[in-house]
PDB file of C-alpha atoms in Angstrom:
ATOM      1  CA  MET A 209     161.064 -42.423-163.978  1.00 84.00           C
ATOM      2  CA  LEU A 210     159.443 -38.626-165.793  1.00 94.00           C
ATOM      3  CA  GLU A 211     161.443 -36.070-164.237  1.00 96.00           C
ATOM      4  CA  TYR A 212     160.013 -33.280-165.383  1.00 98.00           C
ATOM      5  CA  ARG A 213     162.227 -30.350-166.875  1.00 98.00           C
ATOM      6  CA  SER A 214     161.451 -26.899-167.385  1.00 97.00           C
ATOM      7  CA  PHE A 215     159.484 -25.503-169.894  1.00 98.00           C
ATOM      8  CA  ASP A 216     162.316 -23.255-171.223  1.00 96.00           C
ATOM      9  CA  GLU A 217     164.109 -26.685-171.635  1.00 96.00           C
ATOM     10  CA  ILE A 218     161.768 -28.087-173.792  1.00 97.00           C
ATOM     11  CA  VAL A 219     160.266 -25.955-176.311  1.00 95.00           C
ATOM     12  CA  ASN A 220     163.986 -26.472-178.414  1.00 93.00           C
ATOM     13  CA  HIS A 221     164.188 -30.175-178.080  1.00 96.00           C
ATOM     14  CA  PRO A 222     164.933 -31.638-180.898  1.00 97.00           C
ATOM     15  CA  GLY A 223     162.631 -34.723-180.356  1.00 98.00           C
ATOM     16  CA  LEU A 224     159.136 -35.657-178.468  1.00 98.00           C
ATOM     17  CA  ARG A 225     158.490 -33.692-175.994  1.00 98.00           C
ATOM     18  CA  ILE A 226     155.017 -33.350-173.449  1.00 98.00           C
ATOM     19  CA  VAL A 227     153.473 -31.109-171.113  1.00 98.00           C
ATOM     20  CA  LEU A 228     151.662 -32.907-168.398  1.00 98.00           C
ATOM     21  CA  VAL A 229     149.282 -31.818-165.429  1.00 97.00           C
ATOM     22  CA  GLN A 230     151.650 -31.904-162.853  1.00 97.00           C
ATOM     23  CA  GLY A 231     150.689 -33.742-159.569  1.00 95.00           C
ATOM     24  CA  MET A 232     147.062 -35.231-160.775  1.00 93.00           C
ATOM     25  CA  PRO A 233     146.967 -38.090-162.355  1.00 96.00           C
ATOM     26  CA  SER A 234     144.427 -36.235-165.941  1.00 96.00           C
ATOM     27  CA  PRO A 235     143.989 -39.131-168.136  1.00 98.00           C
ATOM     28  CA  TRP A 236     144.372 -37.951-171.476  1.00 98.00           C
ATOM     29  CA  GLY A 237     148.135 -37.107-170.317  1.00 98.00           C
ATOM     30  CA  GLN A 238     148.389 -40.197-168.789  1.00 98.00           C
ATOM     31  CA  ALA A 239     147.206 -41.729-171.548  1.00 98.00           C
ATOM     32  CA  ALA A 240     149.519 -40.114-174.140  1.00 98.00           C
ATOM     33  CA  LYS A 241     152.227 -40.792-171.941  1.00 98.00           C
ATOM     34  CA  THR A 242     151.820 -44.620-171.552  1.00 98.00           C
ATOM     35  CA  PHE A 243     150.986 -44.659-175.177  1.00 98.00           C
ATOM     36  CA  PHE A 244     155.606 -43.460-175.733  1.00 98.00           C
ATOM     37  CA  GLU A 245     155.616 -46.389-173.245  1.00 98.00           C
ATOM     38  CA  ILE A 246     154.898 -48.618-175.189  1.00 98.00           C
ATOM     39  CA  LYS A 247     156.194 -47.441-178.532  1.00 98.00           C
ATOM     40  CA  GLY A 248     159.743 -47.280-176.312  1.00 98.00           C
ATOM     41  CA  LEU A 249     159.956 -43.696-177.520  1.00 98.00           C
ATOM     42  CA  ASP A 250     161.691 -41.367-175.669  1.00 97.00           C
ATOM     43  CA  TYR A 251     160.661 -38.201-174.337  1.00 98.00           C
ATOM     44  CA  VAL A 252     161.161 -35.237-172.344  1.00 98.00           C
ATOM     45  CA  ALA A 253     158.660 -33.430-170.508  1.00 98.00           C
ATOM     46  CA  ALA A 254     157.404 -30.526-168.704  1.00 98.00           C
ATOM     47  CA  PRO A 255     155.070 -29.160-166.039  1.00 98.00           C
ATOM     48  CA  TRP A 256     151.464 -28.051-166.239  1.00 97.00           C
ATOM     49  CA  THR A 257     151.190 -26.650-162.800  1.00 96.00           C
ATOM     50  CA  VAL A 258     147.089 -26.517-162.011  1.00 90.00           C
ATOM     51  CA  PHE A 259     145.899 -23.253-160.756  1.00 88.00           C
ATOM     52  CA  GLU A 260     148.718 -21.214-162.296  1.00 91.00           C
ATOM     53  CA  PRO A 261     148.271 -19.270-165.445  1.00 91.00           C
ATOM     54  CA  ASN A 262     151.014 -21.696-167.712  1.00 95.00           C
ATOM     55  CA  ASP A 263     150.841 -18.187-169.723  1.00 96.00           C
ATOM     56  CA  PRO A 264     154.613 -19.466-171.648  1.00 97.00           C
ATOM     57  CA  ILE A 265     152.781 -23.220-172.656  1.00 98.00           C
ATOM     58  CA  ARG A 266     149.443 -21.846-173.053  1.00 96.00           C
ATOM     59  CA  ALA A 267     150.896 -18.744-175.757  1.00 97.00           C
ATOM     60  CA  TRP A 268     153.523 -22.286-177.284  1.00 98.00           C
ATOM     61  CA  GLY A 269     151.031 -24.304-177.852  1.00 97.00           C
ATOM     62  CA  ALA A 270     147.541 -22.816-178.580  1.00 96.00           C
ATOM     63  CA  ALA A 271     145.911 -24.621-175.797  1.00 94.00           C
ATOM     64  CA  ASP A 272     144.825 -23.840-172.682  1.00 91.00           C
ATOM     65  CA  SER A 273     145.264 -26.983-170.635  1.00 93.00           C
ATOM     66  CA  ALA A 274     147.217 -30.182-170.889  1.00 96.00           C
ATOM     67  CA  PRO A 275     148.431 -32.620-172.677  1.00 98.00           C
ATOM     68  CA  ILE A 276     150.728 -30.704-175.383  1.00 98.00           C
ATOM     69  CA  VAL A 277     153.317 -33.036-177.217  1.00 98.00           C
ATOM     70  CA  ALA A 278     155.407 -31.717-180.265  1.00 98.00           C
ATOM     71  CA  TRP A 279     157.531 -33.712-182.685  1.00 98.00           C
ATOM     72  CA  ARG A 280     160.894 -32.168-184.155  1.00 98.00           C
ATOM     73  CA  ASP A 281     159.567 -29.169-185.652  1.00 97.00           C
ATOM     74  CA  GLU A 282     156.041 -29.539-186.217  1.00 98.00           C
ATOM     75  CA  ARG A 283     153.334 -27.347-184.439  1.00 97.00           C
ATOM     76  CA  PRO A 284     152.209 -28.964-180.941  1.00 98.00           C
ATOM     77  CA  ILE A 285     149.198 -30.319-180.893  1.00 98.00           C
ATOM     78  CA  HIS A 286     146.865 -31.221-177.354  1.00 97.00           C
ATOM     79  CA  SER A 287     144.114 -33.333-179.154  1.00 97.00           C
ATOM     80  CA  TRP A 288     143.738 -36.906-177.556  1.00 98.00           C
ATOM     81  CA  LEU A 289     143.304 -38.063-181.522  1.00 98.00           C
ATOM     82  CA  ASP A 290     146.187 -35.590-183.330  1.00 98.00           C
ATOM     83  CA  ILE A 291     148.194 -37.173-179.831  1.00 98.00           C
ATOM     84  CA  LEU A 292     148.000 -40.621-180.644  1.00 98.00           C
ATOM     85  CA  LEU A 293     148.318 -40.580-184.921  1.00 98.00           C
ATOM     86  CA  LEU A 294     151.116 -38.815-184.406  1.00 98.00           C
ATOM     87  CA  VAL A 295     152.574 -41.394-181.985  1.00 98.00           C
ATOM     88  CA  GLU A 296     150.961 -44.053-184.831  1.00 98.00           C
ATOM     89  CA  ARG A 297     153.097 -42.068-187.310  1.00 98.00           C
ATOM     90  CA  ILE A 298     156.906 -41.948-185.237  1.00 98.00           C
ATOM     91  CA  LYS A 299     156.831 -45.836-184.940  1.00 98.00           C
ATOM     92  CA  PRO A 300     154.165 -47.944-185.978  1.00 98.00           C
ATOM     93  CA  SER A 301     154.570 -51.400-183.754  1.00 98.00           C
ATOM     94  CA  PRO A 302     153.644 -52.315-181.704  1.00 98.00           C
ATOM     95  CA  ALA A 303     150.215 -50.672-183.147  1.00 98.00           C
ATOM     96  CA  LEU A 304     147.346 -48.956-181.100  1.00 98.00           C
ATOM     97  CA  LEU A 305     144.900 -48.977-183.965  1.00 98.00           C
ATOM     98  CA  PRO A 306     144.255 -51.873-185.780  1.00 98.00           C
ATOM     99  CA  SER A 307     145.310 -52.466-189.034  1.00 97.00           C
ATOM    100  CA  ASP A 308     141.775 -53.919-190.011  1.00 98.00           C
ATOM    101  CA  VAL A 309     139.717 -50.283-191.425  1.00 98.00           C
ATOM    102  CA  MET A 310     136.384 -51.508-189.514  1.00 98.00           C
ATOM    103  CA  LEU A 311     138.529 -52.441-186.238  1.00 98.00           C
ATOM    104  CA  ARG A 312     140.719 -49.160-187.050  1.00 98.00           C
ATOM    105  CA  ALA A 313     137.394 -47.556-187.094  1.00 98.00           C
ATOM    106  CA  GLN A 314     135.558 -48.906-184.314  1.00 98.00           C
ATOM    107  CA  ALA A 315     138.592 -48.367-181.738  1.00 98.00           C
ATOM    108  CA  ILE A 316     138.441 -44.763-183.097  1.00 98.00           C
ATOM    109  CA  GLY A 317     135.083 -44.331-182.189  1.00 98.00           C
ATOM    110  CA  LEU A 318     134.970 -45.794-178.346  1.00 98.00           C
ATOM    111  CA  SER A 319     139.190 -43.481-177.845  1.00 98.00           C
ATOM    112  CA  ASN A 320     135.874 -40.354-179.185  1.00 98.00           C
ATOM    113  CA  GLU A 321     133.235 -41.783-176.348  1.00 98.00           C
ATOM    114  CA  ILE A 322     135.193 -41.941-174.042  1.00 98.00           C
ATOM    115  CA  CYS A 323     137.609 -38.890-174.501  1.00 97.00           C
ATOM    116  CA  GLY A 324     136.317 -36.459-176.651  1.00 96.00           C
ATOM    117  CA  ARG A 325     133.943 -33.191-175.952  1.00 92.00           C
ATOM    118  CA  GLY A 326     131.035 -33.975-174.646  1.00 93.00           C
ATOM    119  CA  GLY A 327     131.076 -38.002-174.452  1.00 96.00           C
ATOM    120  CA  LEU A 328     132.067 -40.189-171.407  1.00 98.00           C
ATOM    121  CA  ALA A 329     135.191 -38.129-169.399  1.00 96.00           C
ATOM    122  CA  TRP A 330     133.500 -34.791-170.491  1.00 93.00           C
ATOM    123  CA  ASN A 331     130.750 -34.622-168.710  1.00 95.00           C
ATOM    124  CA  ARG A 332     132.137 -37.083-165.682  1.00 95.00           C
ATOM    125  CA  ARG A 333     134.543 -33.740-166.030  1.00 92.00           C
ATOM    126  CA  LEU A 334     130.910 -31.430-165.247  1.00 92.00           C
ATOM    127  CA  GLN A 335     130.209 -33.219-162.937  1.00 93.00           C
ATOM    128  CA  MET A 336     133.482 -33.098-161.063  1.00 90.00           C
ATOM    129  CA  VAL A 337     133.628 -29.475-160.596  1.00 87.00           C
ATOM    130  CA  GLN A 338     129.855 -29.602-160.188  1.00 85.00           C
ATOM    131  CA  PRO A 339     131.035 -28.650-156.307  1.00 78.00           C
ATOM    132  CA  ALA A 340     132.107 -25.938-156.796  1.00 73.00           C
ATOM    133  CA  PHE A 341     130.358 -23.788-158.495  1.00 77.00           C
ATOM    134  CA  ALA A 342     127.985 -24.383-154.769  1.00 73.00           C
ATOM    135  CA  ASP A 343     130.577 -22.409-152.921  1.00 66.00           C
ATOM    136  CA  GLU A 344     128.678 -19.493-151.486  1.00 54.00           C
ATOM    137  CA  ALA A 345     132.649 -17.788-150.205  1.00 51.00           C
ATOM    138  CA  GLY A 346     132.373 -16.573-154.145  1.00 57.00           C
ATOM    139  CA  PRO A 347     134.814 -17.765-157.201  1.00 61.00           C
ATOM    140  CA  ASN A 348     137.199 -19.986-156.717  1.00 68.00           C
ATOM    141  CA  PRO A 349     139.917 -22.062-159.002  1.00 65.00           C
ATOM    142  CA  VAL A 350     137.973 -25.187-159.829  1.00 66.00           C
ATOM    143  CA  ALA A 351     134.945 -23.112-160.754  1.00 59.00           C
ATOM    144  CA  THR A 352     137.246 -20.868-162.828  1.00 64.00           C
ATOM    145  CA  MET A 353     138.701 -24.301-164.324  1.00 64.00           C
ATOM    146  CA  GLY A 354     135.294 -25.400-164.328  1.00 61.00           C
ATOM    147  CA  LEU A 355     134.387 -22.694-166.811  1.00 62.00           C
ATOM    148  CA  LYS A 356     137.328 -23.372-168.855  1.00 69.00           C
ATOM    149  CA  TYR A 357     135.474 -26.725-169.960  1.00 69.00           C
ATOM    150  CA  GLY A 358     132.150 -25.374-170.456  1.00 71.00           C
ATOM    151  CA  TYR A 359     130.549 -25.857-166.996  1.00 71.00           C
ATOM    152  CA  ALA A 360     126.555 -24.911-167.379  1.00 72.00           C
ATOM    153  CA  ASP A 361     123.674 -26.148-165.384  1.00 78.00           C
ATOM    154  CA  GLU A 362     121.966 -27.084-168.050  1.00 78.00           C
ATOM    155  CA  GLU A 363     124.857 -29.144-169.028  1.00 79.00           C
ATOM    156  CA  VAL A 364     125.405 -30.961-165.799  1.00 84.00           C
ATOM    157  CA  ALA A 365     121.882 -32.039-165.407  1.00 89.00           C
ATOM    158  CA  HIS A 366     122.158 -34.405-168.010  1.00 94.00           C
ATOM    159  CA  ALA A 367     125.885 -35.074-167.626  1.00 95.00           C
ATOM    160  CA  GLY A 368     124.966 -38.341-164.827  1.00 97.00           C
ATOM    161  CA  GLU A 369     122.639 -39.986-168.298  1.00 98.00           C
ATOM    162  CA  ARG A 370     124.983 -38.901-170.773  1.00 97.00           C
ATOM    163  CA  VAL A 371     127.972 -40.771-168.244  1.00 98.00           C
ATOM    164  CA  ALA A 372     125.893 -44.131-167.974  1.00 98.00           C
ATOM    165  CA  LYS A 373     125.521 -44.555-171.090  1.00 98.00           C
ATOM    166  CA  SER A 374     128.796 -44.484-172.602  1.00 98.00           C
ATOM    167  CA  LEU A 375     129.739 -46.846-169.657  1.00 98.00           C
ATOM    168  CA  ARG A 376     127.158 -49.516-170.094  1.00 98.00           C
ATOM    169  CA  ALA A 377     127.798 -48.623-173.862  1.00 98.00           C
ATOM    170  CA  LEU A 378     131.591 -49.650-173.075  1.00 98.00           C
ATOM    171  CA  THR A 379     130.482 -52.564-171.101  1.00 98.00           C
ATOM    172  CA  THR A 380     128.418 -53.845-173.404  1.00 98.00           C
ATOM    173  CA  GLN A 381     131.505 -54.676-175.777  1.00 98.00           C
ATOM    174  CA  LEU A 382     133.462 -55.482-173.320  1.00 98.00           C
ATOM    175  CA  LYS A 383     131.697 -58.148-172.403  1.00 98.00           C
ATOM    176  CA  ALA A 384     130.812 -59.348-176.280  1.00 98.00           C
ATOM    177  CA  GLN A 385     134.610 -58.930-176.283  1.00 98.00           C
ATOM    178  CA  TYR A 386     135.198 -61.498-173.838  1.00 98.00           C
ATOM    179  CA  ALA A 387     133.170 -63.802-174.996  1.00 98.00           C
ATOM    180  CA  ALA A 388     134.194 -64.464-178.209  1.00 98.00           C
ATOM    181  CA  GLY A 389     138.113 -64.937-176.622  1.00 98.00           C
ATOM    182  CA  ASN A 390     139.456 -61.426-176.936  1.00 98.00           C
ATOM    183  CA  PRO A 391     140.579 -59.890-173.871  1.00 98.00           C
ATOM    184  CA  TYR A 392     140.816 -56.741-175.274  1.00 98.00           C
ATOM    185  CA  PHE A 393     138.182 -53.720-176.307  1.00 98.00           C
ATOM    186  CA  VAL A 394     138.433 -54.467-180.324  1.00 98.00           C
ATOM    187  CA  GLY A 395     139.522 -57.021-182.103  1.00 98.00           C
ATOM    188  CA  ASP A 396     142.214 -59.511-180.302  1.00 97.00           C
ATOM    189  CA  GLN A 397     145.114 -57.148-179.258  1.00 98.00           C
ATOM    190  CA  LEU A 398     145.773 -54.372-177.385  1.00 98.00           C
ATOM    191  CA  SER A 399     144.353 -51.148-178.587  1.00 98.00           C
ATOM    192  CA  ALA A 400     144.703 -47.290-177.619  1.00 98.00           C
ATOM    193  CA  VAL A 401     140.719 -48.284-176.296  1.00 99.00           C
ATOM    194  CA  ASP A 402     142.451 -49.979-173.708  1.00 99.00           C
ATOM    195  CA  ILE A 403     144.593 -47.050-172.530  1.00 98.00           C
ATOM    196  CA  TYR A 404     142.392 -44.875-172.590  1.00 98.00           C
ATOM    197  CA  TRP A 405     139.594 -46.591-170.529  1.00 98.00           C
ATOM    198  CA  THR A 406     142.050 -47.227-167.466  1.00 98.00           C
ATOM    199  CA  ALA A 407     144.036 -44.022-167.245  1.00 98.00           C
ATOM    200  CA  PHE A 408     139.940 -42.703-167.576  1.00 98.00           C
ATOM    201  CA  GLY A 409     139.432 -45.282-165.090  1.00 98.00           C
ATOM    202  CA  ASN A 410     140.297 -43.167-162.944  1.00 97.00           C
ATOM    203  CA  PHE A 411     138.038 -40.327-162.910  1.00 97.00           C
ATOM    204  CA  PHE A 412     135.130 -43.505-161.051  1.00 98.00           C
ATOM    205  CA  ASP A 413     137.175 -45.306-159.306  1.00 98.00           C
ATOM    206  CA  PRO A 414     141.084 -44.270-158.398  1.00 98.00           C
ATOM    207  CA  LEU A 415     143.428 -46.802-158.106  1.00 98.00           C
ATOM    208  CA  PRO A 416     145.002 -46.745-154.194  1.00 97.00           C
ATOM    209  CA  SER A 417     147.311 -44.026-153.326  1.00 97.00           C
ATOM    210  CA  PRO A 418     150.246 -47.015-154.104  1.00 97.00           C
ATOM    211  CA  HIS A 419     149.209 -47.447-157.493  1.00 98.00           C
ATOM    212  CA  CYS A 420     148.387 -43.759-158.373  1.00 98.00           C
ATOM    213  CA  PRO A 421     149.772 -41.092-155.689  1.00 96.00           C
ATOM    214  CA  MET A 422     147.582 -38.313-156.233  1.00 94.00           C
ATOM    215  CA  PRO A 423     147.147 -35.884-153.398  1.00 92.00           C
ATOM    216  CA  ASP A 424     144.493 -36.592-150.974  1.00 93.00           C
ATOM    217  CA  ASP A 425     142.054 -33.289-150.814  1.00 91.00           C
ATOM    218  CA  PHE A 426     141.712 -34.049-154.305  1.00 91.00           C
ATOM    219  CA  ARG A 427     140.539 -38.243-154.198  1.00 95.00           C
ATOM    220  CA  PRO A 428     136.558 -37.752-153.695  1.00 94.00           C
ATOM    221  CA  THR A 429     136.337 -35.121-156.431  1.00 93.00           C
ATOM    222  CA  PHE A 430     137.534 -38.169-158.527  1.00 95.00           C
ATOM    223  CA  THR A 431     135.401 -40.701-157.117  1.00 97.00           C
ATOM    224  CA  ALA A 432     132.370 -41.192-157.572  1.00 98.00           C
ATOM    225  CA  SER A 433     129.029 -41.303-156.149  1.00 97.00           C
ATOM    226  CA  ASP A 434     126.307 -40.215-158.452  1.00 97.00           C
ATOM    227  CA  PRO A 435     123.602 -43.223-158.107  1.00 98.00           C
ATOM    228  CA  VAL A 436     123.033 -42.965-162.032  1.00 98.00           C
ATOM    229  CA  VAL A 437     126.885 -43.831-162.581  1.00 98.00           C
ATOM    230  CA  LEU A 438     127.629 -46.078-160.005  1.00 98.00           C
ATOM    231  CA  GLU A 439     124.611 -48.612-161.315  1.00 98.00           C
ATOM    232  CA  ALA A 440     126.155 -48.225-165.187  1.00 98.00           C
ATOM    233  CA  LEU A 441     129.905 -48.874-162.948  1.00 98.00           C
ATOM    234  CA  ASP A 442     130.086 -52.775-164.325  1.00 98.00           C
ATOM    235  CA  PRO A 443     132.811 -54.427-162.290  1.00 98.00           C
ATOM    236  CA  ILE A 444     134.416 -55.819-165.819  1.00 98.00           C
ATOM    237  CA  LEU A 445     135.395 -52.291-166.498  1.00 98.00           C
ATOM    238  CA  LEU A 446     137.367 -52.023-163.649  1.00 98.00           C
ATOM    239  CA  GLU A 447     138.552 -55.558-163.159  1.00 98.00           C
ATOM    240  CA  HIS A 448     139.879 -54.278-166.830  1.00 98.00           C
ATOM    241  CA  ARG A 449     141.323 -51.159-165.236  1.00 98.00           C
ATOM    242  CA  ASP A 450     142.938 -53.299-163.227  1.00 98.00           C
ATOM    243  CA  ARG A 451     144.283 -55.345-165.916  1.00 98.00           C
ATOM    244  CA  ILE A 452     146.258 -53.397-168.252  1.00 98.00           C
ATOM    245  CA  PHE A 453     146.966 -51.177-165.626  1.00 98.00           C
ATOM    246  CA  LYS A 454     149.023 -54.237-164.075  1.00 98.00           C
ATOM    247  CA  GLU A 455     150.676 -55.027-167.340  1.00 98.00           C
ATOM    248  CA  HIS A 456     151.177 -51.772-169.531  1.00 98.00           C
ATOM    249  CA  PHE A 457     150.959 -48.781-167.097  1.00 98.00           C
ATOM    250  CA  ARG A 458     153.658 -47.610-164.666  1.00 97.00           C
ATOM    251  CA  ASP A 459     153.050 -49.077-161.411  1.00 98.00           C
ATOM    252  CA  PRO A 460     152.818 -46.273-159.205  1.00 97.00           C
ATOM    253  CA  MET A 461     151.860 -43.627-161.984  1.00 97.00           C
ATOM    254  CA  GLU A 462     153.952 -41.204-162.147  1.00 97.00           C
ATOM    255  CA  LEU A 463     152.093 -37.424-161.560  1.00 96.00           C
TER     256      LEU A 463
END
C-alpha cells in the first residue's frame, strides 16, 4: 500500500524514493510507480501537492513537477527515460525493454511518442488546460500550470490533430502485433510501452472511480471531447489499457 511520507523523511533515505503528484492520476508518476512494483523494488514516496509551490522539492530535484526519483546517493532524476533506464539498471529482470536492439529502439521510440515533449501526452495536456485560459476571472492555478508546460494558442490550435496522429500510430502498431499473435505493443512480452499507454489512457477516457479515484471535479478535464481525438481513439487502445491495468497495476490506483 502506498503511504506518503514527508519530504524531509525521504530526502536522506538510503534507497529508492519518488515524489508523486498526490490525489491525481499523473500518468508519468503512475507509470514510474508501476515499474517499481512490477520489478518488486522497495521504495518510499513523498507527495507533490497540486497548485502549491513545493519549493523544497523543486530545489532538491531541480524540477518543477513530479515525478522525481532518486536512488541511493545519485542525483535526483525526473525525465521519463532516465527513470525507465534507472529501474532497468537497478533490477534488470523482469525487463521492461526488450533485449533485442531493434525492438528496444522501437519500445523507446513509442514510449517517447507517448511521454515525450511534443508527443501524445504533451499535446493532450495542452488541450486539458485550455479552458483555464478562457476564464474571464483572470489568472488561475490551472492556467499558471499550463504556462509551465509551454501553453501557447498556436500550439493548442494543432494539438488535437497531433494527438490523433499519435493515437493512430499506436493503433496501427497494436493491431499489427495482435494480428501476429503478440498481445503487447512491442515483441512478445510486456514492455514499458504497455505500462505507459495504460497510465496515459486516463488522459482520454479515465478508468471508473472504483479503479481510479480521482476528484470528481477533475474527471471532465481528463475526458477527451475533441471530435478529432475521439475519432482516432480506437477501441483496441482502451481494451488493451483495461487488460494491462487488470494484470499489472494496483487496483484501485493509489493516488
